[in-house]
């Protein structure tokens, strides 16, 4: 949704976008993807969206090898709202490093997640990983508090988010994000970073 809105506001020339969505339980999101593709995106952007999906375990060693052929053609990689569910942090970081090594120059990686301690630790480790390289720029690292303006539908408030076992609708969401860009390498010795 964010990308669709951005394309309408900033990139009128873009007519087609292909999105590859990865999740360990990608099949359970089929209905949500269909709603996004058929109803939500067309209200925000008039271009042609191809939305592919594949099951992928970020918590398994070398699991990103299988998507390597797709990486060079992508310009934007987004990890959204999933990091704290990935238990083996070292494996996740190995997979992120693989991504960082294999994406093409000029592309972007955005990590956007809830402001949780576990996620801050992952963000810090990724920050260190890219700071030790000569070909990456951290161009934004921020936290954000989003206040919900949505009224919770009665059916949800009465049957799902009832307060039982602490389940209540969020009035505010504390979010954090880290945005990286891969630049050019001109030499191994890196006094200045050309972007
Ligand atoms: C809170 S949901 C968010 C879903 C979606 N990313 C979004 O923002 O709407 C967290 C997602 O992380 C996925 N997940 C959990 N462990 C994972 C793993 N090891 N590899 C890949 N995805 C995982 C879950 O299946 C779930 O869909």
PDB file of C-alpha atoms and ligand atoms in Angstrom:
ATOM      1  CA  UNK A   1       0.000   0.000   0.000  1.00  0.00           C
ATOM      2  CA  UNK A   2       2.813   2.378   0.905  1.00  0.00           C
ATOM      3  CA  UNK A   3       4.614   1.663  -2.345  1.00  0.00           C
ATOM      4  CA  UNK A   4       1.425   2.095  -4.395  1.00  0.00           C
ATOM      5  CA  UNK A   5       0.797   5.478  -2.812  1.00  0.00           C
ATOM      6  CA  UNK A   6       4.405   6.548  -3.320  1.00  0.00           C
ATOM      7  CA  UNK A   7       4.273   5.599  -7.018  1.00  0.00           C
ATOM      8  CA  UNK A   8       1.163   7.731  -7.493  1.00  0.00           C
ATOM      9  CA  UNK A   9       2.728  10.680  -5.731  1.00  0.00           C
ATOM     10  CA  UNK A  10       6.305  10.482  -7.012  1.00  0.00           C
ATOM     11  CA  UNK A  11       6.727   8.182 -10.000  1.00  0.00           C
ATOM     12  CA  UNK A  12       4.116   8.771 -12.656  1.00  0.00           C
ATOM     13  CA  UNK A  13       6.285   7.006 -15.257  1.00  0.00           C
ATOM     14  CA  UNK A  14       6.109   3.639 -13.461  1.00  0.00           C
ATOM     15  CA  UNK A  15       3.445   1.569 -15.155  1.00  0.00           C
ATOM     16  CA  UNK A  16       4.216  -1.944 -13.894  1.00  0.00           C
ATOM     17  CA  UNK A  17       5.494  -3.374 -10.639  1.00  0.00           C
ATOM     18  CA  UNK A  18       6.302  -6.967  -9.733  1.00  0.00           C
ATOM     19  CA  UNK A  19       6.248  -7.867  -6.045  1.00  0.00           C
ATOM     20  CA  UNK A  20       7.636 -11.141  -4.705  1.00  0.00           C
ATOM     21  CA  UNK A  21       6.331 -11.761  -1.179  1.00  0.00           C
ATOM     22  CA  UNK A  22       8.127 -14.261   1.077  1.00  0.00           C
ATOM     23  CA  UNK A  23       6.870 -15.691   4.352  1.00  0.00           C
ATOM     24  CA  UNK A  24       7.233 -19.072   6.045  1.00  0.00           C
ATOM     25  CA  UNK A  25       3.436 -19.311   6.012  1.00  0.00           C
ATOM     26  CA  UNK A  26       2.851 -17.601   2.680  1.00  0.00           C
ATOM     27  CA  UNK A  27      -0.240 -19.686   1.873  1.00  0.00           C
ATOM     28  CA  UNK A  28      -2.126 -18.389   4.907  1.00  0.00           C
ATOM     29  CA  UNK A  29      -1.815 -14.876   3.449  1.00  0.00           C
ATOM     30  CA  UNK A  30      -3.448 -15.772   0.101  1.00  0.00           C
ATOM     31  CA  UNK A  31      -6.754 -14.055   0.897  1.00  0.00           C
ATOM     32  CA  UNK A  32      -5.014 -10.931   2.228  1.00  0.00           C
ATOM     33  CA  UNK A  33      -2.871 -10.737  -0.904  1.00  0.00           C
ATOM     34  CA  UNK A  34      -5.932 -11.075  -3.120  1.00  0.00           C
ATOM     35  CA  UNK A  35      -7.706  -8.258  -1.244  1.00  0.00           C
ATOM     36  CA  UNK A  36      -4.576  -6.120  -1.549  1.00  0.00           C
ATOM     37  CA  UNK A  37      -4.160  -6.831  -5.266  1.00  0.00           C
ATOM     38  CA  UNK A  38      -7.791  -6.551  -6.329  1.00  0.00           C
ATOM     39  CA  UNK A  39      -9.221  -3.884  -4.025  1.00  0.00           C
ATOM     40  CA  UNK A  40      -6.644  -1.912  -2.092  1.00  0.00           C
ATOM     41  CA  UNK A  41      -3.864  -1.223  -4.576  1.00  0.00           C
ATOM     42  CA  UNK A  42      -6.169  -0.206  -7.493  1.00  0.00           C
ATOM     43  CA  UNK A  43      -7.603   2.514  -5.247  1.00  0.00           C
ATOM     44  CA  UNK A  44      -4.134   3.924  -4.654  1.00  0.00           C
ATOM     45  CA  UNK A  45      -2.250   3.375  -7.920  1.00  0.00           C
ATOM     46  CA  UNK A  46      -3.439   2.807 -11.490  1.00  0.00           C
ATOM     47  CA  UNK A  47      -0.512   0.701 -12.784  1.00  0.00           C
ATOM     48  CA  UNK A  48      -0.239  -3.023 -13.297  1.00  0.00           C
ATOM     49  CA  UNK A  49       0.726  -5.084 -10.250  1.00  0.00           C
ATOM     50  CA  UNK A  50       2.017  -8.651 -10.422  1.00  0.00           C
ATOM     51  CA  UNK A  51       2.028 -10.154  -6.948  1.00  0.00           C
ATOM     52  CA  UNK A  52       3.926 -13.441  -6.546  1.00  0.00           C
ATOM     53  CA  UNK A  53       4.415 -15.321  -3.319  1.00  0.00           C
ATOM     54  CA  UNK A  54       6.630 -18.108  -2.059  1.00  0.00           C
ATOM     55  CA  UNK A  55       7.157 -19.872   1.218  1.00  0.00           C
ATOM     56  CA  UNK A  56      10.591 -19.117   2.658  1.00  0.00           C
ATOM     57  CA  UNK A  57      12.012 -19.782   6.119  1.00  0.00           C
ATOM     58  CA  UNK A  58      14.237 -16.869   7.190  1.00  0.00           C
ATOM     59  CA  UNK A  59      15.286 -18.984  10.136  1.00  0.00           C
ATOM     60  CA  UNK A  60      16.907 -21.710   8.052  1.00  0.00           C
ATOM     61  CA  UNK A  61      20.563 -21.547   7.075  1.00  0.00           C
ATOM     62  CA  UNK A  62      21.177 -20.641   3.416  1.00  0.00           C
ATOM     63  CA  UNK A  63      17.440 -20.402   2.747  1.00  0.00           C
ATOM     64  CA  UNK A  64      17.910 -17.279   0.609  1.00  0.00           C
ATOM     65  CA  UNK A  65      20.099 -19.190  -1.878  1.00  0.00           C
ATOM     66  CA  UNK A  66      16.944 -20.362  -3.635  1.00  0.00           C
ATOM     67  CA  UNK A  67      15.846 -16.791  -4.396  1.00  0.00           C
ATOM     68  CA  UNK A  68      19.278 -15.671  -5.600  1.00  0.00           C
ATOM     69  CA  UNK A  69      18.199 -15.616  -9.311  1.00  0.00           C
ATOM     70  CA  UNK A  70      15.486 -13.039  -8.446  1.00  0.00           C
ATOM     71  CA  UNK A  71      17.700 -10.717  -6.442  1.00  0.00           C
ATOM     72  CA  UNK A  72      19.556  -8.885  -9.187  1.00  0.00           C
ATOM     73  CA  UNK A  73      16.328  -7.743 -10.859  1.00  0.00           C
ATOM     74  CA  UNK A  74      14.801  -6.217  -7.707  1.00  0.00           C
ATOM     75  CA  UNK A  75      15.261  -2.609  -6.674  1.00  0.00           C
ATOM     76  CA  UNK A  76      13.585  -2.650  -3.281  1.00  0.00           C
ATOM     77  CA  UNK A  77      13.615  -5.229  -0.475  1.00  0.00           C
ATOM     78  CA  UNK A  78      11.337  -4.798   2.524  1.00  0.00           C
ATOM     79  CA  UNK A  79      11.372  -6.808   5.760  1.00  0.00           C
ATOM     80  CA  UNK A  80       8.087  -5.874   7.368  1.00  0.00           C
ATOM     81  CA  UNK A  81       6.778  -6.788  10.797  1.00  0.00           C
ATOM     82  CA  UNK A  82       8.419 -10.201  11.175  1.00  0.00           C
ATOM     83  CA  UNK A  83      11.873  -9.947  12.780  1.00  0.00           C
ATOM     84  CA  UNK A  84      10.845 -10.717  16.368  1.00  0.00           C
ATOM     85  CA  UNK A  85       9.256 -13.988  15.216  1.00  0.00           C
ATOM     86  CA  UNK A  86      12.582 -15.272  13.924  1.00  0.00           C
ATOM     87  CA  UNK A  87      14.119 -17.064  16.845  1.00  0.00           C
ATOM     88  CA  UNK A  88      17.619 -17.852  15.590  1.00  0.00           C
ATOM     89  CA  UNK A  89      19.015 -14.367  15.296  1.00  0.00           C
ATOM     90  CA  UNK A  90      22.414 -15.524  14.005  1.00  0.00           C
ATOM     91  CA  UNK A  91      20.769 -17.425  11.113  1.00  0.00           C
ATOM     92  CA  UNK A  92      18.592 -14.438  10.243  1.00  0.00           C
ATOM     93  CA  UNK A  93      21.679 -12.217  10.177  1.00  0.00           C
ATOM     94  CA  UNK A  94      23.539 -14.689   7.951  1.00  0.00           C
ATOM     95  CA  UNK A  95      20.598 -14.589   5.543  1.00  0.00           C
ATOM     96  CA  UNK A  96      20.516 -10.787   5.624  1.00  0.00           C
ATOM     97  CA  UNK A  97      24.242 -10.747   4.901  1.00  0.00           C
ATOM     98  CA  UNK A  98      23.673 -13.011   1.909  1.00  0.00           C
ATOM     99  CA  UNK A  99      21.066 -10.558   0.646  1.00  0.00           C
ATOM    100  CA  UNK A 100      23.360  -7.606   1.211  1.00  0.00           C
ATOM    101  CA  UNK A 101      26.111  -9.348  -0.769  1.00  0.00           C
ATOM    102  CA  UNK A 102      23.884 -10.379  -3.660  1.00  0.00           C
ATOM    103  CA  UNK A 103      21.573  -7.464  -4.437  1.00  0.00           C
ATOM    104  CA  UNK A 104      22.506  -5.079  -7.192  1.00  0.00           C
ATOM    105  CA  UNK A 105      24.044  -1.683  -6.650  1.00  0.00           C
ATOM    106  CA  UNK A 106      21.537   1.144  -6.439  1.00  0.00           C
ATOM    107  CA  UNK A 107      18.936  -1.013  -4.700  1.00  0.00           C
ATOM    108  CA  UNK A 108      17.377  -0.407  -1.308  1.00  0.00           C
ATOM    109  CA  UNK A 109      16.627  -2.559   1.735  1.00  0.00           C
ATOM    110  CA  UNK A 110      14.105  -1.343   4.310  1.00  0.00           C
ATOM    111  CA  UNK A 111      13.560  -3.033   7.673  1.00  0.00           C
ATOM    112  CA  UNK A 112      10.296  -1.841   9.228  1.00  0.00           C
ATOM    113  CA  UNK A 113       9.149  -3.388  12.467  1.00  0.00           C
ATOM    114  CA  UNK A 114       7.572  -2.882  15.841  1.00  0.00           C
ATOM    115  CA  UNK A 115       9.685  -1.109  18.415  1.00  0.00           C
ATOM    116  CA  UNK A 116      10.616  -4.159  20.473  1.00  0.00           C
ATOM    117  CA  UNK A 117      13.886  -4.875  22.269  1.00  0.00           C
ATOM    118  CA  UNK A 118      14.513  -8.010  20.126  1.00  0.00           C
ATOM    119  CA  UNK A 119      14.086  -5.956  16.953  1.00  0.00           C
ATOM    120  CA  UNK A 120      16.416  -3.193  18.199  1.00  0.00           C
ATOM    121  CA  UNK A 121      19.104  -5.843  18.707  1.00  0.00           C
ATOM    122  CA  UNK A 122      18.656  -7.060  15.107  1.00  0.00           C
ATOM    123  CA  UNK A 123      18.715  -3.466  13.800  1.00  0.00           C
ATOM    124  CA  UNK A 124      21.932  -2.769  15.708  1.00  0.00           C
ATOM    125  CA  UNK A 125      23.592  -5.892  14.302  1.00  0.00           C
ATOM    126  CA  UNK A 126      22.569  -4.974  10.741  1.00  0.00           C
ATOM    127  CA  UNK A 127      23.809  -1.417  11.283  1.00  0.00           C
ATOM    128  CA  UNK A 128      27.197  -2.796  12.376  1.00  0.00           C
ATOM    129  CA  UNK A 129      27.259  -5.175   9.404  1.00  0.00           C
ATOM    130  CA  UNK A 130      26.779  -2.401   6.859  1.00  0.00           C
ATOM    131  CA  UNK A 131      28.973   0.128   8.656  1.00  0.00           C
ATOM    132  CA  UNK A 132      31.898  -2.236   8.273  1.00  0.00           C
ATOM    133  CA  UNK A 133      31.447  -2.201   4.474  1.00  0.00           C
ATOM    134  CA  UNK A 134      32.354   0.402   1.889  1.00  0.00           C
ATOM    135  CA  UNK A 135      29.362  -0.070  -0.406  1.00  0.00           C
ATOM    136  CA  UNK A 136      26.368   0.635   1.862  1.00  0.00           C
ATOM    137  CA  UNK A 137      24.760   3.773   3.161  1.00  0.00           C
ATOM    138  CA  UNK A 138      22.289   3.935   6.039  1.00  0.00           C
ATOM    139  CA  UNK A 139      20.135   6.769   4.796  1.00  0.00           C
ATOM    140  CA  UNK A 140      17.385   6.634   7.407  1.00  0.00           C
ATOM    141  CA  UNK A 141      17.080   5.116  10.858  1.00  0.00           C
ATOM    142  CA  UNK A 142      14.079   6.282  12.806  1.00  0.00           C
ATOM    143  CA  UNK A 143      11.294   5.461  15.175  1.00  0.00           C
ATOM    144  CA  UNK A 144       7.740   6.515  14.587  1.00  0.00           C
ATOM    145  CA  UNK A 145       4.550   6.504  16.657  1.00  0.00           C
ATOM    146  CA  UNK A 146       1.441   5.996  14.580  1.00  0.00           C
ATOM    147  CA  UNK A 147      -1.868   6.835  16.242  1.00  0.00           C
ATOM    148  CA  UNK A 148      -4.742   4.789  14.915  1.00  0.00           C
ATOM    149  CA  UNK A 149      -7.571   6.801  13.440  1.00  0.00           C
ATOM    150  CA  UNK A 150      -9.637   3.692  12.728  1.00  0.00           C
ATOM    151  CA  UNK A 151     -12.729   2.855  14.680  1.00  0.00           C
ATOM    152  CA  UNK A 152     -12.596  -0.815  15.623  1.00  0.00           C
ATOM    153  CA  UNK A 153     -15.606  -2.613  14.091  1.00  0.00           C
ATOM    154  CA  UNK A 154     -18.064  -3.851  16.728  1.00  0.00           C
ATOM    155  CA  UNK A 155     -17.711  -7.485  15.681  1.00  0.00           C
ATOM    156  CA  UNK A 156     -13.971  -7.313  16.379  1.00  0.00           C
ATOM    157  CA  UNK A 157     -14.291  -5.420  19.670  1.00  0.00           C
ATOM    158  CA  UNK A 158     -16.956  -7.807  20.961  1.00  0.00           C
ATOM    159  CA  UNK A 159     -15.542 -11.109  19.751  1.00  0.00           C
ATOM    160  CA  UNK A 160     -11.820 -10.855  19.138  1.00  0.00           C
ATOM    161  CA  UNK A 161     -10.052  -7.937  20.798  1.00  0.00           C
ATOM    162  CA  UNK A 162     -12.184  -8.086  23.938  1.00  0.00           C
ATOM    163  CA  UNK A 163      -9.474  -7.435  26.537  1.00  0.00           C
ATOM    164  CA  UNK A 164      -9.452 -11.103  27.491  1.00  0.00           C
ATOM    165  CA  UNK A 165      -5.857 -12.356  27.927  1.00  0.00           C
ATOM    166  CA  UNK A 166      -4.658  -8.788  27.335  1.00  0.00           C
ATOM    167  CA  UNK A 167      -5.953  -8.649  23.753  1.00  0.00           C
ATOM    168  CA  UNK A 168      -6.907  -5.035  23.147  1.00  0.00           C
ATOM    169  CA  UNK A 169      -6.862  -2.933  19.983  1.00  0.00           C
ATOM    170  CA  UNK A 170      -3.757  -0.783  19.762  1.00  0.00           C
ATOM    171  CA  UNK A 171      -4.426   2.936  19.951  1.00  0.00           C
ATOM    172  CA  UNK A 172      -0.793   3.656  19.078  1.00  0.00           C
ATOM    173  CA  UNK A 173       1.831   1.649  17.243  1.00  0.00           C
ATOM    174  CA  UNK A 174       5.498   2.295  17.959  1.00  0.00           C
ATOM    175  CA  UNK A 175       7.423   1.501  14.855  1.00  0.00           C
ATOM    176  CA  UNK A 176      11.107   1.522  13.912  1.00  0.00           C
ATOM    177  CA  UNK A 177      12.758   1.431  10.547  1.00  0.00           C
ATOM    178  CA  UNK A 178      16.182   1.192   9.024  1.00  0.00           C
ATOM    179  CA  UNK A 179      16.687   2.048   5.365  1.00  0.00           C
ATOM    180  CA  UNK A 180      19.845   1.050   3.512  1.00  0.00           C
ATOM    181  CA  UNK A 181      21.126   1.712   0.038  1.00  0.00           C
ATOM    182  CA  UNK A 182      23.770  -0.227  -1.813  1.00  0.00           C
ATOM    183  CA  UNK A 183      26.226   2.030  -3.605  1.00  0.00           C
ATOM    184  CA  UNK A 184      29.137   1.621  -5.956  1.00  0.00           C
ATOM    185  CA  UNK A 185      32.472   0.114  -5.132  1.00  0.00           C
ATOM    186  CA  UNK A 186      35.357   1.942  -6.786  1.00  0.00           C
ATOM    187  CA  UNK A 187      38.191   0.528  -4.744  1.00  0.00           C
ATOM    188  CA  UNK A 188      38.766  -1.724  -1.781  1.00  0.00           C
ATOM    189  CA  UNK A 189      40.180   1.099   0.272  1.00  0.00           C
ATOM    190  CA  UNK A 190      37.195   3.265   1.158  1.00  0.00           C
ATOM    191  CA  UNK A 191      37.864   6.788   2.329  1.00  0.00           C
ATOM    192  CA  UNK A 192      34.809   8.175   0.610  1.00  0.00           C
ATOM    193  CA  UNK A 193      31.657   6.335  -0.363  1.00  0.00           C
ATOM    194  CA  UNK A 194      30.345   7.089  -3.842  1.00  0.00           C
ATOM    195  CA  UNK A 195      26.553   6.978  -4.060  1.00  0.00           C
TER     196      UNK A 195
HETATM  197  C1  LIG B   1       3.059 -10.193  12.430  1.00  0.00           C
HETATM  198  S1  LIG B   1       3.033 -11.183  10.999  1.00  0.00           S
HETATM  199  C2  LIG B   1       3.262  -9.948   9.738  1.00  0.00           C
HETATM  200  C3  LIG B   1       2.966 -10.403   8.359  1.00  0.00           C
HETATM  201  C4  LIG B   1       3.378  -9.427   7.249  1.00  0.00           C
HETATM  202  N1  LIG B   1       4.834  -9.369   7.168  1.00  0.00           N
HETATM  203  C5  LIG B   1       2.811  -8.065   7.460  1.00  0.00           C
HETATM  204  O1  LIG B   1       3.525  -7.133   7.768  1.00  0.00           O
HETATM  205  O2  LIG B   1       1.584  -7.910   7.313  1.00  0.00           O
HETATM  206  C6  LIG B   1       4.623 -11.964  11.121  1.00  0.00           C
HETATM  207  C7  LIG B   1       4.913 -12.911   9.982  1.00  0.00           C
HETATM  208  O3  LIG B   1       6.213 -13.459  10.169  1.00  0.00           O
HETATM  209  C8  LIG B   1       6.187 -14.750   9.564  1.00  0.00           C
HETATM  210  N2  LIG B   1       7.325 -15.550  10.032  1.00  0.00           N
HETATM  211  C9  LIG B   1       7.507 -16.073  11.262  1.00  0.00           C
HETATM  212  N3  LIG B   1       8.636 -16.807  11.305  1.00  0.00           N
HETATM  213  C10 LIG B   1       9.165 -16.762  10.053  1.00  0.00           C
HETATM  214  C11 LIG B   1      10.310 -17.367   9.450  1.00  0.00           C
HETATM  215  N4  LIG B   1      11.128 -18.148  10.147  1.00  0.00           N
HETATM  216  N5  LIG B   1      10.555 -17.122   8.155  1.00  0.00           N
HETATM  217  C12 LIG B   1       9.725 -16.331   7.430  1.00  0.00           C
HETATM  218  N6  LIG B   1       8.617 -15.730   7.940  1.00  0.00           N
HETATM  219  C13 LIG B   1       8.342 -15.945   9.240  1.00  0.00           C
HETATM  220  C14 LIG B   1       4.842 -15.297  10.022  1.00  0.00           C
HETATM  221  O4  LIG B   1       4.430 -16.386   9.230  1.00  0.00           O
HETATM  222  C15 LIG B   1       3.939 -14.081   9.888  1.00  0.00           C
HETATM  223  O5  LIG B   1       3.286 -14.051   8.649  1.00  0.00           O
END
